[in-house]
Coordinates of N, CA and C in Angstrom, one line a residue:
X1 N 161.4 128.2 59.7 CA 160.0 128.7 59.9 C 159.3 128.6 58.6
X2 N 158.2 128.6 58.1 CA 157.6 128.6 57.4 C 157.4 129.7 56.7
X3 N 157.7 131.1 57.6 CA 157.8 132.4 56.4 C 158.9 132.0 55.5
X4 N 160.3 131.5 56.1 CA 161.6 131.4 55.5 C 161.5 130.1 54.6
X5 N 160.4 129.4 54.6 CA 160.1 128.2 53.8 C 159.4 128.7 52.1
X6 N 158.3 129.4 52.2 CA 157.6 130.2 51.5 C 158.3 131.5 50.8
X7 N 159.5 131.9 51.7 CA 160.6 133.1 51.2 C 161.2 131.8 50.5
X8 N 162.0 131.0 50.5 CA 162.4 130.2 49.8 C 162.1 129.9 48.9
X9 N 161.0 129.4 48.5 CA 160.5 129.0 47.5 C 159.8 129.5 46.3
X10 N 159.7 130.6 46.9 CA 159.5 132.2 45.9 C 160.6 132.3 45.5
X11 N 162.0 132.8 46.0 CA 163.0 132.7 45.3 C 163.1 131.6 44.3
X12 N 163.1 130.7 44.1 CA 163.6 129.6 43.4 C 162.4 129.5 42.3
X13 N 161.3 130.1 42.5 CA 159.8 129.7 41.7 C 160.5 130.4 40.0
X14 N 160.0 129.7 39.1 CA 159.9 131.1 37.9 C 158.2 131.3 37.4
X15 N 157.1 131.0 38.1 CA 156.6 131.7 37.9 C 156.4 132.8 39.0
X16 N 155.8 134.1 38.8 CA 156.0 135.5 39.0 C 154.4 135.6 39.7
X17 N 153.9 135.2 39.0 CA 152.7 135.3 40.1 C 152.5 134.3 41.1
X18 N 153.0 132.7 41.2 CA 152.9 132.4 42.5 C 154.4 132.6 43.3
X19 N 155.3 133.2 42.7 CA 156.0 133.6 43.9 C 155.7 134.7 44.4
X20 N 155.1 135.4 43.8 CA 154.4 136.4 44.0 C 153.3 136.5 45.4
X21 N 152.6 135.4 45.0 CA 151.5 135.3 46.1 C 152.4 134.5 46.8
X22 N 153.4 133.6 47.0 CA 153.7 133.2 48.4 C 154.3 134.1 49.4
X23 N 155.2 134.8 48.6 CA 155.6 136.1 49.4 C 154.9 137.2 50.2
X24 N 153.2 137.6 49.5 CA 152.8 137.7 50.2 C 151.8 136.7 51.7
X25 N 152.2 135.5 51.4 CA 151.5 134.8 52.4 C 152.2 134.8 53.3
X26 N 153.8 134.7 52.8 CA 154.6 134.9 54.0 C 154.8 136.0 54.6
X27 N 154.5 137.2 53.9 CA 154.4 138.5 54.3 C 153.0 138.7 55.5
X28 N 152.1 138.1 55.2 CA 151.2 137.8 55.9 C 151.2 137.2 57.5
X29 N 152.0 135.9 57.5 CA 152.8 135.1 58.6 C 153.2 136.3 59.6
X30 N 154.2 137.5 58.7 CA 155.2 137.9 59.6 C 154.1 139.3 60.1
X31 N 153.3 139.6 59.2 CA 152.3 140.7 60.2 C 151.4 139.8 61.6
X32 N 150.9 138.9 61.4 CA 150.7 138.0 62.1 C 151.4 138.0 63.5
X33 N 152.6 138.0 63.5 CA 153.6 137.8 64.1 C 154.0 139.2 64.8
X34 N 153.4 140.2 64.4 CA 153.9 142.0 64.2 C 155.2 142.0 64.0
X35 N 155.8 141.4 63.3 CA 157.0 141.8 62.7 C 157.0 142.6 61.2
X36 N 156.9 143.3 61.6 CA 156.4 144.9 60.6 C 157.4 145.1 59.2
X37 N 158.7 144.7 60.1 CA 159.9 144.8 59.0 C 160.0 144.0 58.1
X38 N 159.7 142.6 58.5 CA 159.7 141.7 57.6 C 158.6 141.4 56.6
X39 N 157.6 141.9 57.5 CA 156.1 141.7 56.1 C 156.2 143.1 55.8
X40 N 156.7 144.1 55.6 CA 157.2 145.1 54.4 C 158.0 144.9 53.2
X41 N 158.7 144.1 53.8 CA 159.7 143.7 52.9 C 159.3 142.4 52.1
X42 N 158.4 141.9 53.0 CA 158.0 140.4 51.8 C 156.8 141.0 50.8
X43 N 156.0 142.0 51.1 CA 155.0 142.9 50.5 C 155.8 143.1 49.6
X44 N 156.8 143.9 49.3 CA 157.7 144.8 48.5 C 158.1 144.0 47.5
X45 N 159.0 142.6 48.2 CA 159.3 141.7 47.5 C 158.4 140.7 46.0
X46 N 156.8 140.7 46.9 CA 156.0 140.1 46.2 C 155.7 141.4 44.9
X47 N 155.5 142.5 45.4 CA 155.3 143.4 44.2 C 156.6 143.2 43.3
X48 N 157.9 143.2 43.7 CA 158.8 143.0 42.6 C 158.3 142.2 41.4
X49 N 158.0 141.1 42.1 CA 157.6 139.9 41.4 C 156.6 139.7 40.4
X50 N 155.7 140.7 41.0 CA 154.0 141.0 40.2 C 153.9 142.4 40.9
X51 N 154.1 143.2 40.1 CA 153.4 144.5 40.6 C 152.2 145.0 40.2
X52 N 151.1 143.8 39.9 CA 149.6 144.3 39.6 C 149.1 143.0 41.1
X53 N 149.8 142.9 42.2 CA 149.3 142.1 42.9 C 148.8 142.9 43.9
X54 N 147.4 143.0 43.9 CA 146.3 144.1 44.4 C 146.9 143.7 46.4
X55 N 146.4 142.7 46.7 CA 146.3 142.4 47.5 C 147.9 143.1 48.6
X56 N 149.0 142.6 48.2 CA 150.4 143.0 48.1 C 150.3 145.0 48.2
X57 N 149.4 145.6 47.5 CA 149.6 147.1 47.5 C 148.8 147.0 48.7
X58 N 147.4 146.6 48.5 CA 147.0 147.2 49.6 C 147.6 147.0 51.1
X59 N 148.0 145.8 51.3 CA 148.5 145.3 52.9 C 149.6 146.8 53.3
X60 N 150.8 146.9 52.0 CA 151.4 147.3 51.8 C 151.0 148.8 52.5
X61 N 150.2 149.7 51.8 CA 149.6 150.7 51.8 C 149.3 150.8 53.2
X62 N 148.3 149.6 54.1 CA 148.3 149.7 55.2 C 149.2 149.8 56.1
X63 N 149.9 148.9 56.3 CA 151.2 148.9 57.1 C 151.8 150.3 57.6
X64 N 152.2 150.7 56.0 CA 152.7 151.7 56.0 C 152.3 153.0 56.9
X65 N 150.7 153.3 56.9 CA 150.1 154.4 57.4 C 149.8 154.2 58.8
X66 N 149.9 152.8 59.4 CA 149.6 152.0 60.5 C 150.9 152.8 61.5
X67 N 152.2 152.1 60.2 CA 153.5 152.7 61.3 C 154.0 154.2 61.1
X68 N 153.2 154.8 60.1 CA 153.2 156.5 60.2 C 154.8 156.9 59.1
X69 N 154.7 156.0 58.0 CA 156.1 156.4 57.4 C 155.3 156.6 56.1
X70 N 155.2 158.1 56.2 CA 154.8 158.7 55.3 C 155.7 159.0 53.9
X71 N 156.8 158.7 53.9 CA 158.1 159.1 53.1 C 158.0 157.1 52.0
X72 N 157.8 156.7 53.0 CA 157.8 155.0 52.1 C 156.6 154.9 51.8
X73 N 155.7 155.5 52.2 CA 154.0 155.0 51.6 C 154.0 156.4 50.2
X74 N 154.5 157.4 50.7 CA 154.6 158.3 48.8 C 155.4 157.3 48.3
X75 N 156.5 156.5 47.9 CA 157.1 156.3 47.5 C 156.6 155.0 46.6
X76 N 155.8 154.4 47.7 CA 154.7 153.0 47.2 C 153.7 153.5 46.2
X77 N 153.4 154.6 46.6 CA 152.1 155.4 46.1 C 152.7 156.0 44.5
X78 N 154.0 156.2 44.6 CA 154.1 156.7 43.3 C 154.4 155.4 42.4
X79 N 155.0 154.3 42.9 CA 155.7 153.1 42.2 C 154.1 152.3 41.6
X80 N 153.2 152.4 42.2 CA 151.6 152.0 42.0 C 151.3 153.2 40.7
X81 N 151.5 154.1 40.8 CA 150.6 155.2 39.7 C 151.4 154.6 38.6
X82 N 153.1 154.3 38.4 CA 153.2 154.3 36.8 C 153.1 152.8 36.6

């Protein structure tokens, strides 16, 4: 699939900001898709990569309050403040 094409090639990228943003595109794909678990995890993934990737918090941020896990959105919320 093209998420797993884009997860791919993030992995293998060294730069940090476009694996950064393909992860979240793929992260994108899989909300698309409402596969909730996987565009959390590609969200999460792309912040590893760049954690000033605005776009990546916010989706993130949404998701999160969307599926009511209040325990992983403090968690995001505190990993964003430092």
């Amino acid at each position: 699939s093209l998420i797993n094409l884009l997860e791919g090639w993030a992995g293998r990228s060294p730069d940090h900001a476009a694996s950064a943003q393909s992860l979240f595109d793929a992260g994108e794909l899989a909300w698309g898709l409402a596969d909730t678990a996987r565009a959390s995890s590609l969200y999460e993934k792309a912040l590893e990569r760049n954690p000033s990737h605005h776009d990546a918090w916010a989706r993130l941020e949404q998701l999160l309050e969307t599926l009511g896990d209040v325990r992983r959105l403090a968690e995001q919320m505190e990993k964003r403040a430092d």
